[in-house]
Tab-separated table of C-alpha atoms in Angstrom:
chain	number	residue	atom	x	y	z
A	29	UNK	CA	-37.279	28.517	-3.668
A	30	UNK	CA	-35.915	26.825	-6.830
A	31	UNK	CA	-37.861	30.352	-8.496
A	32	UNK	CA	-35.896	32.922	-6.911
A	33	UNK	CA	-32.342	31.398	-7.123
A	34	UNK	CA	-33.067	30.854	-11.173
A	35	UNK	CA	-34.098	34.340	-11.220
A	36	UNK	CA	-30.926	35.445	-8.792
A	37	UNK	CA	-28.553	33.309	-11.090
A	38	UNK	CA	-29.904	34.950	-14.707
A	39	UNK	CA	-29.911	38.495	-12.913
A	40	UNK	CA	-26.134	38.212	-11.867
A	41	UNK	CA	-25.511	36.679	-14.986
A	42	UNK	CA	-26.804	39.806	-17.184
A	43	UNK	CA	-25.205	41.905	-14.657
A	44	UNK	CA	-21.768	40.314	-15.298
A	45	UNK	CA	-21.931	40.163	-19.288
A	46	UNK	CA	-23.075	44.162	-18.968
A	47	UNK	CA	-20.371	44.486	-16.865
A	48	UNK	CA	-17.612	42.809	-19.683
A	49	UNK	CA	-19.129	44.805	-22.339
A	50	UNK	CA	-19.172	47.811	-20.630
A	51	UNK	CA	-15.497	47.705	-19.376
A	52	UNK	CA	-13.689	44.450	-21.042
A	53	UNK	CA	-14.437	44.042	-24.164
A	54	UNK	CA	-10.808	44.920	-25.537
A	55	UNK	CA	-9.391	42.715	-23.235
A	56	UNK	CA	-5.831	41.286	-25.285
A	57	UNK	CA	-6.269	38.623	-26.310
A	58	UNK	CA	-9.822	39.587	-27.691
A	59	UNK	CA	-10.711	35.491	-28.259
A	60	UNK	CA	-9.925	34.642	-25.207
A	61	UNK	CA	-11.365	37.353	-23.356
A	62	UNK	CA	-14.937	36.859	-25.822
A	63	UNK	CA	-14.146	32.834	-24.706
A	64	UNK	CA	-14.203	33.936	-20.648
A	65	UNK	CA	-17.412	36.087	-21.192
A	66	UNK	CA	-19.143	33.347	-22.720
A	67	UNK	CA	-18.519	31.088	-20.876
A	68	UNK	CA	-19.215	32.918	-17.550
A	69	UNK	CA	-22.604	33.550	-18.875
A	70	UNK	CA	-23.442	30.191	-20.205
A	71	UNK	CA	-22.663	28.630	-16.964
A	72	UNK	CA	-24.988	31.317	-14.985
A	73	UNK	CA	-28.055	30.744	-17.834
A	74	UNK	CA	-27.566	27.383	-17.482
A	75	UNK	CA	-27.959	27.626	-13.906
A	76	UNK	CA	-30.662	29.637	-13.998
A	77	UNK	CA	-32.455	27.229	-16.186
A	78	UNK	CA	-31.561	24.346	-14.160
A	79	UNK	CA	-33.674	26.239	-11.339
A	80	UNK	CA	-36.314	26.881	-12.765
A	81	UNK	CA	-37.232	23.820	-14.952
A	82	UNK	CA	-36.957	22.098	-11.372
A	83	UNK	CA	-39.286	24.963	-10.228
A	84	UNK	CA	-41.873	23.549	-13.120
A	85	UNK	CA	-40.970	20.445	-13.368
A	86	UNK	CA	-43.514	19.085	-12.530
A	87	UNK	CA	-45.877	20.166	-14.849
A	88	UNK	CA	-44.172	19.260	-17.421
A	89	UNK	CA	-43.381	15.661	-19.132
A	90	UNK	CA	-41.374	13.268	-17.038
A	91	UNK	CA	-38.682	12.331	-19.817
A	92	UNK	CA	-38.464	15.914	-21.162
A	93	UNK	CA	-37.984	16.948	-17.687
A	94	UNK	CA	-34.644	14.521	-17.007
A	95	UNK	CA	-33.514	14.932	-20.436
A	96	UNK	CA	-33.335	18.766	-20.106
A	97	UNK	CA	-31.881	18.413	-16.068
A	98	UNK	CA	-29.071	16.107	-17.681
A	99	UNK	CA	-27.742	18.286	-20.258
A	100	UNK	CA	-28.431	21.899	-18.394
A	101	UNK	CA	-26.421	19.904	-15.078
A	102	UNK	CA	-23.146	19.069	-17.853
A	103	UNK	CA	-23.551	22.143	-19.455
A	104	UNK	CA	-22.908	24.347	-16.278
A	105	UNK	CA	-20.174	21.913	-15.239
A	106	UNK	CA	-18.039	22.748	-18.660
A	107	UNK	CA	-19.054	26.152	-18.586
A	108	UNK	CA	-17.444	26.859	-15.092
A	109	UNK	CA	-14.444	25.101	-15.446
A	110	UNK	CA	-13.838	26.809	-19.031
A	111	UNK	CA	-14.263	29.868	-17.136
A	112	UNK	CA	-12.127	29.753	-14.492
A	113	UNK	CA	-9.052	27.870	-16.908
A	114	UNK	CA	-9.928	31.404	-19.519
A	115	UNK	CA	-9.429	33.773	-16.481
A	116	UNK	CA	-6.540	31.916	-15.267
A	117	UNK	CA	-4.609	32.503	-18.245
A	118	UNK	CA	-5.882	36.013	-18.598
A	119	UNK	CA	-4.310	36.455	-15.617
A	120	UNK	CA	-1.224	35.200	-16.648
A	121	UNK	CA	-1.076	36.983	-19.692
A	122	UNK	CA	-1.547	40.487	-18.572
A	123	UNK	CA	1.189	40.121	-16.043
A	124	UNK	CA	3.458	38.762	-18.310
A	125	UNK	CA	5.798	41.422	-20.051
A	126	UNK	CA	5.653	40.731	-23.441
A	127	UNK	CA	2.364	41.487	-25.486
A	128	UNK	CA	2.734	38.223	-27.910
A	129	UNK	CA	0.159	35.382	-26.715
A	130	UNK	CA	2.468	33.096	-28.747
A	131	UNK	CA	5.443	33.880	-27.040
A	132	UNK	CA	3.774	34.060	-23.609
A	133	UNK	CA	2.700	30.421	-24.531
A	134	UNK	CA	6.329	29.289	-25.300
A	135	UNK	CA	7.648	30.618	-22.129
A	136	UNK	CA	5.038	28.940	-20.087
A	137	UNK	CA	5.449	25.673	-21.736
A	138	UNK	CA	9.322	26.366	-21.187
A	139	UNK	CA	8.669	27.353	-17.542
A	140	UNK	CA	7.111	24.084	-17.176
A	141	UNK	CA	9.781	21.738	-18.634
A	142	UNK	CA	12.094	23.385	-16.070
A	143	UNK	CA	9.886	23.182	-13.594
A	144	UNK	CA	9.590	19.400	-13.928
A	145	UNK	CA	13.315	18.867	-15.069
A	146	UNK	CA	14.133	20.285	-11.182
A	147	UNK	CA	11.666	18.204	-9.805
A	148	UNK	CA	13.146	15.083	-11.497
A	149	UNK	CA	16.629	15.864	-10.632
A	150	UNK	CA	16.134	16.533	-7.335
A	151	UNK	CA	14.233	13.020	-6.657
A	152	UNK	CA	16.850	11.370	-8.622
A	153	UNK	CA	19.280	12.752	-6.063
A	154	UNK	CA	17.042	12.136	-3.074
A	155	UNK	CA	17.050	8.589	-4.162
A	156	UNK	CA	20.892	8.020	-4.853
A	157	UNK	CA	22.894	10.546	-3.535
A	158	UNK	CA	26.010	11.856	-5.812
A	159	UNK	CA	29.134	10.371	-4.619
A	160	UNK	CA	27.784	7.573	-2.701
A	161	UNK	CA	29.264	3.980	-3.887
A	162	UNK	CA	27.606	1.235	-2.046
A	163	UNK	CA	27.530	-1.571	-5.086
A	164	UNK	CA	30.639	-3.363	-6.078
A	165	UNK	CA	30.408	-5.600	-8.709
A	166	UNK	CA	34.038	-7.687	-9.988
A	167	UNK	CA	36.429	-10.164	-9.651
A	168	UNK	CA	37.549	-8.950	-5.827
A	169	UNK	CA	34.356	-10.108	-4.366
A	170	UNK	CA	34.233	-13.266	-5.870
A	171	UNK	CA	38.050	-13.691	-5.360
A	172	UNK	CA	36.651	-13.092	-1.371
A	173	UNK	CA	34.096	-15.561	-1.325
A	174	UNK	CA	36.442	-18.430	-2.659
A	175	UNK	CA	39.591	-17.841	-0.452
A	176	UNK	CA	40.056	-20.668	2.256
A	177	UNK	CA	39.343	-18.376	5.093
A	178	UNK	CA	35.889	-17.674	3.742
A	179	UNK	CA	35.622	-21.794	3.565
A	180	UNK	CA	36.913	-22.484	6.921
A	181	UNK	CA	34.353	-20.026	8.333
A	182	UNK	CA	31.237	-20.778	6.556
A	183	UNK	CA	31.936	-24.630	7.332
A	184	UNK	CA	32.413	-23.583	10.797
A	185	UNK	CA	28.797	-21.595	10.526
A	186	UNK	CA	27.040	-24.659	9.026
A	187	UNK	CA	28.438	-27.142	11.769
A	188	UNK	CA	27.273	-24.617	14.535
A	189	UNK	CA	23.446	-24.084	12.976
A	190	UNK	CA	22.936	-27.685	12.650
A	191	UNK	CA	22.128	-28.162	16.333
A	192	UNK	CA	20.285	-24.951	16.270
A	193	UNK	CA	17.952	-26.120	13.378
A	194	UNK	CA	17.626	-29.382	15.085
A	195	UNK	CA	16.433	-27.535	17.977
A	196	UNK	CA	14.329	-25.427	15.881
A	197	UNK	CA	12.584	-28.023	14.355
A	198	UNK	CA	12.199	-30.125	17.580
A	199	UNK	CA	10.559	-26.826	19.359
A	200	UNK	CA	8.353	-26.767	16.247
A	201	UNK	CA	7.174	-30.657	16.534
A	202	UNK	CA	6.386	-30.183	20.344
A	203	UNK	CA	4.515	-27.135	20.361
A	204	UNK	CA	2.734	-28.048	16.944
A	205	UNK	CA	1.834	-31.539	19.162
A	206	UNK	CA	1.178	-30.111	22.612
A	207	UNK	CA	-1.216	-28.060	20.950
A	208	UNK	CA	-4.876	-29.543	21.340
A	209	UNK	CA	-7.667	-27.114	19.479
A	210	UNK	CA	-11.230	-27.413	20.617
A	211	UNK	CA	-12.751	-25.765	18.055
A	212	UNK	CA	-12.507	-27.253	13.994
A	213	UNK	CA	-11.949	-23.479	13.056
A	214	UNK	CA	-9.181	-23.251	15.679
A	215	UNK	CA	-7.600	-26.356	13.960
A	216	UNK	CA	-7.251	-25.192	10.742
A	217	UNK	CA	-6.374	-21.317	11.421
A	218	UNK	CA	-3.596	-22.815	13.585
A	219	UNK	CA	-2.039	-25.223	11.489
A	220	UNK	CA	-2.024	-22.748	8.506
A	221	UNK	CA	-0.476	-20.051	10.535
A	222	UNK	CA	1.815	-22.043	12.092
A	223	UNK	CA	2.928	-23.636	8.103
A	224	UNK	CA	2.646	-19.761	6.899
A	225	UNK	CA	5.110	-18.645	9.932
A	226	UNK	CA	7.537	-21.403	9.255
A	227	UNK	CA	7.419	-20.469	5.456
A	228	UNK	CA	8.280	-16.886	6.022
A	229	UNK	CA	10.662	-17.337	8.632
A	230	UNK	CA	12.894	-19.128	6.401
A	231	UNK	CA	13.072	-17.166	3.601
A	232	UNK	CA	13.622	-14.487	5.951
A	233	UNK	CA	16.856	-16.221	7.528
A	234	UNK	CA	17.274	-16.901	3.640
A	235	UNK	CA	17.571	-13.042	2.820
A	236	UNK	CA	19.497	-12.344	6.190
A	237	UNK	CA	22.411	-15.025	4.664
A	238	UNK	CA	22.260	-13.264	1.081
A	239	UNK	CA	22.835	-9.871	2.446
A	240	UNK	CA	24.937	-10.844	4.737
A	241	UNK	CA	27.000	-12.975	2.427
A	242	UNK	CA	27.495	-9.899	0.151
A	243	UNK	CA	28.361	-7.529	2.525
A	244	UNK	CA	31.398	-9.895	3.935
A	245	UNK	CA	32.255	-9.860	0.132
A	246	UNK	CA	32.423	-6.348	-0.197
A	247	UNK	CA	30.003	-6.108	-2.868
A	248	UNK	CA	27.585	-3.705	-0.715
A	249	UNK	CA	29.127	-1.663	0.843
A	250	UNK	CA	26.978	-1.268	4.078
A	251	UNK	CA	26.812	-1.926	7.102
A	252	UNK	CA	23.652	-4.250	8.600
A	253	UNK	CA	21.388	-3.631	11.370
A	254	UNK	CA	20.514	-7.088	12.576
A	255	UNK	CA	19.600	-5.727	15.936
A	256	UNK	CA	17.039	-3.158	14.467
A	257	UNK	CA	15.583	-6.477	12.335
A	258	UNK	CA	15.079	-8.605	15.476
A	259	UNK	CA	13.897	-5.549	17.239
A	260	UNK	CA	11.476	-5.123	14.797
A	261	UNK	CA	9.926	-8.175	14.470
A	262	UNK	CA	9.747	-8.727	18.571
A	263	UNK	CA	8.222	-4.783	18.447
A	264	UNK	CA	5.359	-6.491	16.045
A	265	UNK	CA	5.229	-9.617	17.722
A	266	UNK	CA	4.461	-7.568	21.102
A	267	UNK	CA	1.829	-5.391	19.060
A	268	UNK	CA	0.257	-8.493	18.173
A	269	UNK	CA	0.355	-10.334	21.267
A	270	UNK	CA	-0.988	-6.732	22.885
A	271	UNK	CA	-4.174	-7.063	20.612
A	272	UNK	CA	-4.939	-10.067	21.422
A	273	UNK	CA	-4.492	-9.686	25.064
A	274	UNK	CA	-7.478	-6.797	23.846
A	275	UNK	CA	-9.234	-8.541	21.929
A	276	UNK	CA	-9.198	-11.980	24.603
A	277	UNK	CA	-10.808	-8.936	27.595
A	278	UNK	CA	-13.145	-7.780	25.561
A	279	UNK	CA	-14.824	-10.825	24.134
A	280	UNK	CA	-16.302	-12.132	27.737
A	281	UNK	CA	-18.181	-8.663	27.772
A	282	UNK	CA	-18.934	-8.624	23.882
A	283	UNK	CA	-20.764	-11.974	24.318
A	284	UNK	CA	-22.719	-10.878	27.118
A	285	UNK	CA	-23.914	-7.736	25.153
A	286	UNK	CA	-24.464	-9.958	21.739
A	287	UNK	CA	-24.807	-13.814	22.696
A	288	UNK	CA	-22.798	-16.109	20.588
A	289	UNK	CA	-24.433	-19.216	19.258
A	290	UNK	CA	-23.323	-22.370	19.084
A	291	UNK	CA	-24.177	-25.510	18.441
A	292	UNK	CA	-23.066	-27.664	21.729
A	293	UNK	CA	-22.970	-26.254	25.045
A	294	UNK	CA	-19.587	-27.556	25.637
A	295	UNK	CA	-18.287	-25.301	22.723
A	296	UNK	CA	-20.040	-22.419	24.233
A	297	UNK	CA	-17.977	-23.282	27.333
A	298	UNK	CA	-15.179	-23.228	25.355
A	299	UNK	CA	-15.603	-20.134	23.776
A	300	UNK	CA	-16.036	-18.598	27.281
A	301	UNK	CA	-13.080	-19.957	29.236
A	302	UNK	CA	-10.082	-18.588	30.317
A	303	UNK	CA	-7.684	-20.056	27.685
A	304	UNK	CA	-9.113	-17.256	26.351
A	305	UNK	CA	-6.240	-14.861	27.474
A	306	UNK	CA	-3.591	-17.588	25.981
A	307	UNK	CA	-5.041	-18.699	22.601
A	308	UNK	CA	-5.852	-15.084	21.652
A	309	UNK	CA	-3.097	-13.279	22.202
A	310	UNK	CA	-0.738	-16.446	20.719
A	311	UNK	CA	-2.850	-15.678	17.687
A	312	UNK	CA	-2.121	-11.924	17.523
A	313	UNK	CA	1.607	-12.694	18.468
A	314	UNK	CA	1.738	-15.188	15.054
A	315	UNK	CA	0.025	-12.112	13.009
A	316	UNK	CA	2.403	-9.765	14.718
A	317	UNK	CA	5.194	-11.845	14.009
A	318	UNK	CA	4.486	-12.247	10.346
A	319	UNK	CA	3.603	-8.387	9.889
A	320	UNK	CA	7.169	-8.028	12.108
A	321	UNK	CA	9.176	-10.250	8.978
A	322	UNK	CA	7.640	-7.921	6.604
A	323	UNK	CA	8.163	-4.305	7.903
A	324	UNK	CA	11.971	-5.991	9.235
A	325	UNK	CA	13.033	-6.428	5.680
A	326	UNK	CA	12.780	-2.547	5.315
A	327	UNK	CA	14.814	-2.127	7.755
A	328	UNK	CA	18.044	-4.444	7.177
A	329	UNK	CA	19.548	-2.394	4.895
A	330	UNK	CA	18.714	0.751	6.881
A	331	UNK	CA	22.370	2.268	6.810
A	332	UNK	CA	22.351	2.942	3.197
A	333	UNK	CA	22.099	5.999	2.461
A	334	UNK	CA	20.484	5.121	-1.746
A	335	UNK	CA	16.866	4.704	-1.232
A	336	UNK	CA	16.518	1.879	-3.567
A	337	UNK	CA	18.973	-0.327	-1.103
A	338	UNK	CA	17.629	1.366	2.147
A	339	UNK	CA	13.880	0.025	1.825
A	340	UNK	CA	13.700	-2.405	-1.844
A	341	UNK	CA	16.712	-4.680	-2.009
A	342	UNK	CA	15.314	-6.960	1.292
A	343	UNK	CA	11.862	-7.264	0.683
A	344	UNK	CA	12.758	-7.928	-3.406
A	345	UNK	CA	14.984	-10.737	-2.134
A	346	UNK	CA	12.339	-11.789	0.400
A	347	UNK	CA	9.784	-12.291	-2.455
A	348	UNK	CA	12.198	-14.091	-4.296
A	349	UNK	CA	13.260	-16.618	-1.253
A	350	UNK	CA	9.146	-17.316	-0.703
A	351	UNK	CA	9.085	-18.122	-4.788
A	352	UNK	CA	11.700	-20.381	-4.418
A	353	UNK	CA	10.395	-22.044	-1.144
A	354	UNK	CA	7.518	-22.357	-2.877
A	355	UNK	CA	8.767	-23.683	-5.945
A	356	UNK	CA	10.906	-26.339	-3.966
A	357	UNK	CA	7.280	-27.622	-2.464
A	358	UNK	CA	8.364	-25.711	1.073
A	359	UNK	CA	5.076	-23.603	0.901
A	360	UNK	CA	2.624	-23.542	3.768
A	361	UNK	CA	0.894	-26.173	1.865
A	362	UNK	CA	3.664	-28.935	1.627
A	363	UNK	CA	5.011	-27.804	4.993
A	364	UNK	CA	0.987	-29.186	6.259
A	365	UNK	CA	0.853	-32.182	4.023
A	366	UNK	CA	4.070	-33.170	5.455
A	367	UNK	CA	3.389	-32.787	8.980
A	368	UNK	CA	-0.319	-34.625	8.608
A	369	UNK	CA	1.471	-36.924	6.944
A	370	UNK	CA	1.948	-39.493	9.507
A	371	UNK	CA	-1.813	-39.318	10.608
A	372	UNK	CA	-3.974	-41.845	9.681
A	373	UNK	CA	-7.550	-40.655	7.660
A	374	UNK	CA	-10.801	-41.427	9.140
A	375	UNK	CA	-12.945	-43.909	7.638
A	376	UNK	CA	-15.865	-42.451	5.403
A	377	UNK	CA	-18.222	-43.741	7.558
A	378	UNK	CA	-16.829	-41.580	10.873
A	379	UNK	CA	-17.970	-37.981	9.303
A	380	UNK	CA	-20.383	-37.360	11.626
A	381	UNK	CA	-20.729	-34.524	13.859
A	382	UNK	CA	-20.065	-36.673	16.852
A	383	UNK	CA	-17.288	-38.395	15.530
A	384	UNK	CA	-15.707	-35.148	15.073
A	385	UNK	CA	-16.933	-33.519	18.215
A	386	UNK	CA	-15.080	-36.326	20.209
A	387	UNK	CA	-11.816	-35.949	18.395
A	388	UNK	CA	-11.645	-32.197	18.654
A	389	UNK	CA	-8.505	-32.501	20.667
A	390	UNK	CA	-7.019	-34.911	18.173
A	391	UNK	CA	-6.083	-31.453	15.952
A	392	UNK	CA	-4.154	-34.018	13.071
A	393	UNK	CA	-7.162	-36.633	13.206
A	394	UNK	CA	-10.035	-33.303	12.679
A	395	UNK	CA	-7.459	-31.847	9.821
A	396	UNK	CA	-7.645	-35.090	8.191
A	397	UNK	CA	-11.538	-35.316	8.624
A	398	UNK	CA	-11.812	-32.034	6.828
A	399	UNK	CA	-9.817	-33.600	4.038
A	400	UNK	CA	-11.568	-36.943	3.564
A	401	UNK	CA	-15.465	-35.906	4.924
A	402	UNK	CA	-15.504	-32.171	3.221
A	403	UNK	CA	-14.749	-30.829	-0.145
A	404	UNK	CA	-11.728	-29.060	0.319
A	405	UNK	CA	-8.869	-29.794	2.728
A	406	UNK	CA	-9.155	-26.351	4.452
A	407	UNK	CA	-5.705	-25.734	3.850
A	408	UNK	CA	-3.993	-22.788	2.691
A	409	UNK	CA	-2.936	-22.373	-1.261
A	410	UNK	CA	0.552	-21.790	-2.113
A	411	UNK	CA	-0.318	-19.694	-4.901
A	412	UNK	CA	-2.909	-17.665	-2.721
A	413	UNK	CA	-0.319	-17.359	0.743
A	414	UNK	CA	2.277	-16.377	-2.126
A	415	UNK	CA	-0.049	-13.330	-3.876
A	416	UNK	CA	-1.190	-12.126	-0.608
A	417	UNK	CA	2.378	-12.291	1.074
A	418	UNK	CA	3.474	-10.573	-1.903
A	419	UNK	CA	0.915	-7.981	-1.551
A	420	UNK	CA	1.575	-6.836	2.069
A	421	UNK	CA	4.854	-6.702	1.322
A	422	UNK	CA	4.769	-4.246	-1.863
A	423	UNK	CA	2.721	-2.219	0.800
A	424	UNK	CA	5.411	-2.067	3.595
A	425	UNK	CA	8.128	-1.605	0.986
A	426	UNK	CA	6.348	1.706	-0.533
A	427	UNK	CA	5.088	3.013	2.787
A	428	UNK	CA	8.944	2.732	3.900
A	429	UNK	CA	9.989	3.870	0.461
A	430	UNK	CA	7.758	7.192	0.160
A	431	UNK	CA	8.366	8.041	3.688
A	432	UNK	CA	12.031	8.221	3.463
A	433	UNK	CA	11.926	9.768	0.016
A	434	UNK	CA	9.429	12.399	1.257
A	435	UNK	CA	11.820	13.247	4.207
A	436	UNK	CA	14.886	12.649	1.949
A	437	UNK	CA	14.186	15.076	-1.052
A	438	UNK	CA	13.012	18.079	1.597
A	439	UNK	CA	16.586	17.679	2.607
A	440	UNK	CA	18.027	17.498	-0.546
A	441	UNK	CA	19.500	20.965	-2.063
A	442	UNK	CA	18.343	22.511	-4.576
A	443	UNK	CA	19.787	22.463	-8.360
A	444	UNK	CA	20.765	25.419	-10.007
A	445	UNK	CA	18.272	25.110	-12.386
A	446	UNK	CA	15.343	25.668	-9.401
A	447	UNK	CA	16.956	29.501	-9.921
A	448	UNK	CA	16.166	29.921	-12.988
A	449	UNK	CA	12.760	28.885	-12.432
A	450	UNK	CA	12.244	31.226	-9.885
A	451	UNK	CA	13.460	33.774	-11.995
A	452	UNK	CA	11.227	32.827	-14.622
A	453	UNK	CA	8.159	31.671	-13.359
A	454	UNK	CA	5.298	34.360	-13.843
């Protein structure tokens, strides 16, 4: 088989450099046209040669054998791609009006600069619009933000949060208490999430005061969507909570086809009851809710009709609040170490598997065990919740970004200059 296709390949090969010298050979520009031939007909010998040594090949030495495959394989490779760039331009050439290959050069490299220069102008406008003033930077804001009504009010808005964080943080305390983990896993997946929620939720209501702030002050000059934020995070917390429901249905029938194993029976109980359909879908509804504080930050400034403000200026300041949480020892790490704080650590002598087994429910006691019994305290890294928060969010921002900028620049007019590369383009 490998026989006949070398001998196919060299025959059409022949046939096509007959064919150039027969009728092409005075092709303008003579170089390039030689060039195309060449190559044509090195890439179908090579071919052909490639065939057939793997037609022989075997009778032949091993390392010869690869040697020869390698450089025939690269060979046909360059040879085709030279050949189809050569007859590209050939193309080019002989429908363009002037007979000078140097000139014809010039005007295709100017063709190109115009071409891009369009391109570049229209994004630019697709990303801030002409005409469009929606910074203000001076004395007026801050002239704003110092007058006495703007102190009456935000004393006014500190008095009436202060019951509301107390609340806040009492809800936290309760349901952080009332909740009693069977599992060790369990434990420590709940007490980072719910130290990773906290985290992001206030440098969320951090960003939501910024912008806010400067808006009052006039120095954007937007208007904010707050309902579309908390829409979107209770849209993601429901997608979450959804998934989980999903993912709590399924599992019953997923253990049944592959049998989970466990160490205790009463764990395998565990695994199997119907708490199931509570503790799974509260799991997907703290995912959802964090994946909700992300894609919301894309959306608070969704009234603004520069790109840059639309989908980067909330998640930037997002980023920054979570630094500077972090910094300020408010990361998911500190917020754990504070609330296991009161919790008194097991002896040395008490990590045992029973001992642990029989305080499953005591989530602060087994959190502390995994502290004093294990190598690590199981708890989450600032730096880590920090890179990988960081990470998701770049994604969300871009996703949001290219979207709108995609939609946004097919709406977007054309310059005048897009003419004259219309005109000009060959």
């Amino acid at each position: 088989m490998f026989l006949v296709l070398g001998i196919v390949l060299l025959l059409v090969g022949s046939w096509r450099l007959f064919t150039w010298m027969r009728t092409r050979q005075n092709e303008a520009p003579r170089w390039l046209s030689i060039g195309r031939a060449g190559s044509e007909a090195a890439g179908w010998f090579s071919g052909a040669a490639l065939m057939i040594i793997l037609h022989f090949g075997a009778q032949l030495v091993s390392g010869v054998v690869a040697w020869l495959l390698f450089w025939l394989f690269w060979l046909c490779i360059a040879a085709v791609g030279t050949t189809l760039v050569a007859a590209s331009v050939l193309r080019a050439f002989q429908a363009f009006e002037s007979p000078s290959f140097g000139r014809f050069v010039l005007c295709r490299i100017d063709t190109t600069f115009q071409r891009v220069r369009s391109i570049v102008q229209r994004g630019r406008r697709a990303i801030a619009p002409p005409g469009e003033k929606e910074v203000q930077l001076g004395f007026l804001a801050l002239e704003r933000l110092i007058t006495a009504g703007s102190v009456i009010r935000g004393y006014l808005l500190g008095l009436i949060l202060v019951p509301v964080l107390v609340a806040v943080a009492f809800a936290g305390a309760m349901n952080s208490g009332a909740v009693l983990e069977r599992q060790v896993l369990g434990v420590v997946v709940g007490y980072n999430a719910l130290a990773t929620v906290s985290w992001m939720t206030v440098a969320m209501f951090l960003v939501l005061g910024i912008v806010a702030l400067a808006v009052y002050a006039k120095v954007l000059l937007i208007d904010l969507d707050m309902k579309r934020v908390f829409g979107m995070v209770a849209a993601w917390t429901g997608y979450g909570t959804a998934a989980g429901f999903i993912a709590g249905a399924l599992l019953p029938v997923v253990v049944r086809i592959m049998p989970m194993t466990s160490r205790t029976e009463r764990s395998a109980e565990a695994a199997l009851s119907p708490e199931l359909l509570i503790d799974v879908p509260a799991a997907g509804a703290v995912a959802g809710y964090g994946l909700g504080i992300m894609v919301a930050s894309t959306e608070l400034c969704a009234n603004a009709r520069n790109l840059v403000l639309r989908r980067m200026l909330a998640p930037v300041l997002l980023m920054g609040a979570l630094s500077a949480l972090t910094s300020f020892d408010l990361g998911p790490r500190s917020i754990i170490q504070h609330l296991l704080a009161s919790a008194a650590p097991p002896a040395v002598d008490t990590c045992t598997e029973a001992a642990v087994d029989s305080h499953l429910e005591d989530s602060a006691w087994v959190m502390q065990a995994l502290r004093v019994c294990g190598d690590h305290d199981a708890v989450v890294d600032d730096p880590a919740a920090l890179w990988i928060t960081g990470l998701l969010i770049v994604a969300t921002t871009l996703t949001a970004f290219v979207k709108d900028f995609r939609r946004q620049y097919t709406l977007t007019p054309k310059a005048g200059v897009d003419q004259f590369v219309e005109n000009r383009s060959i």
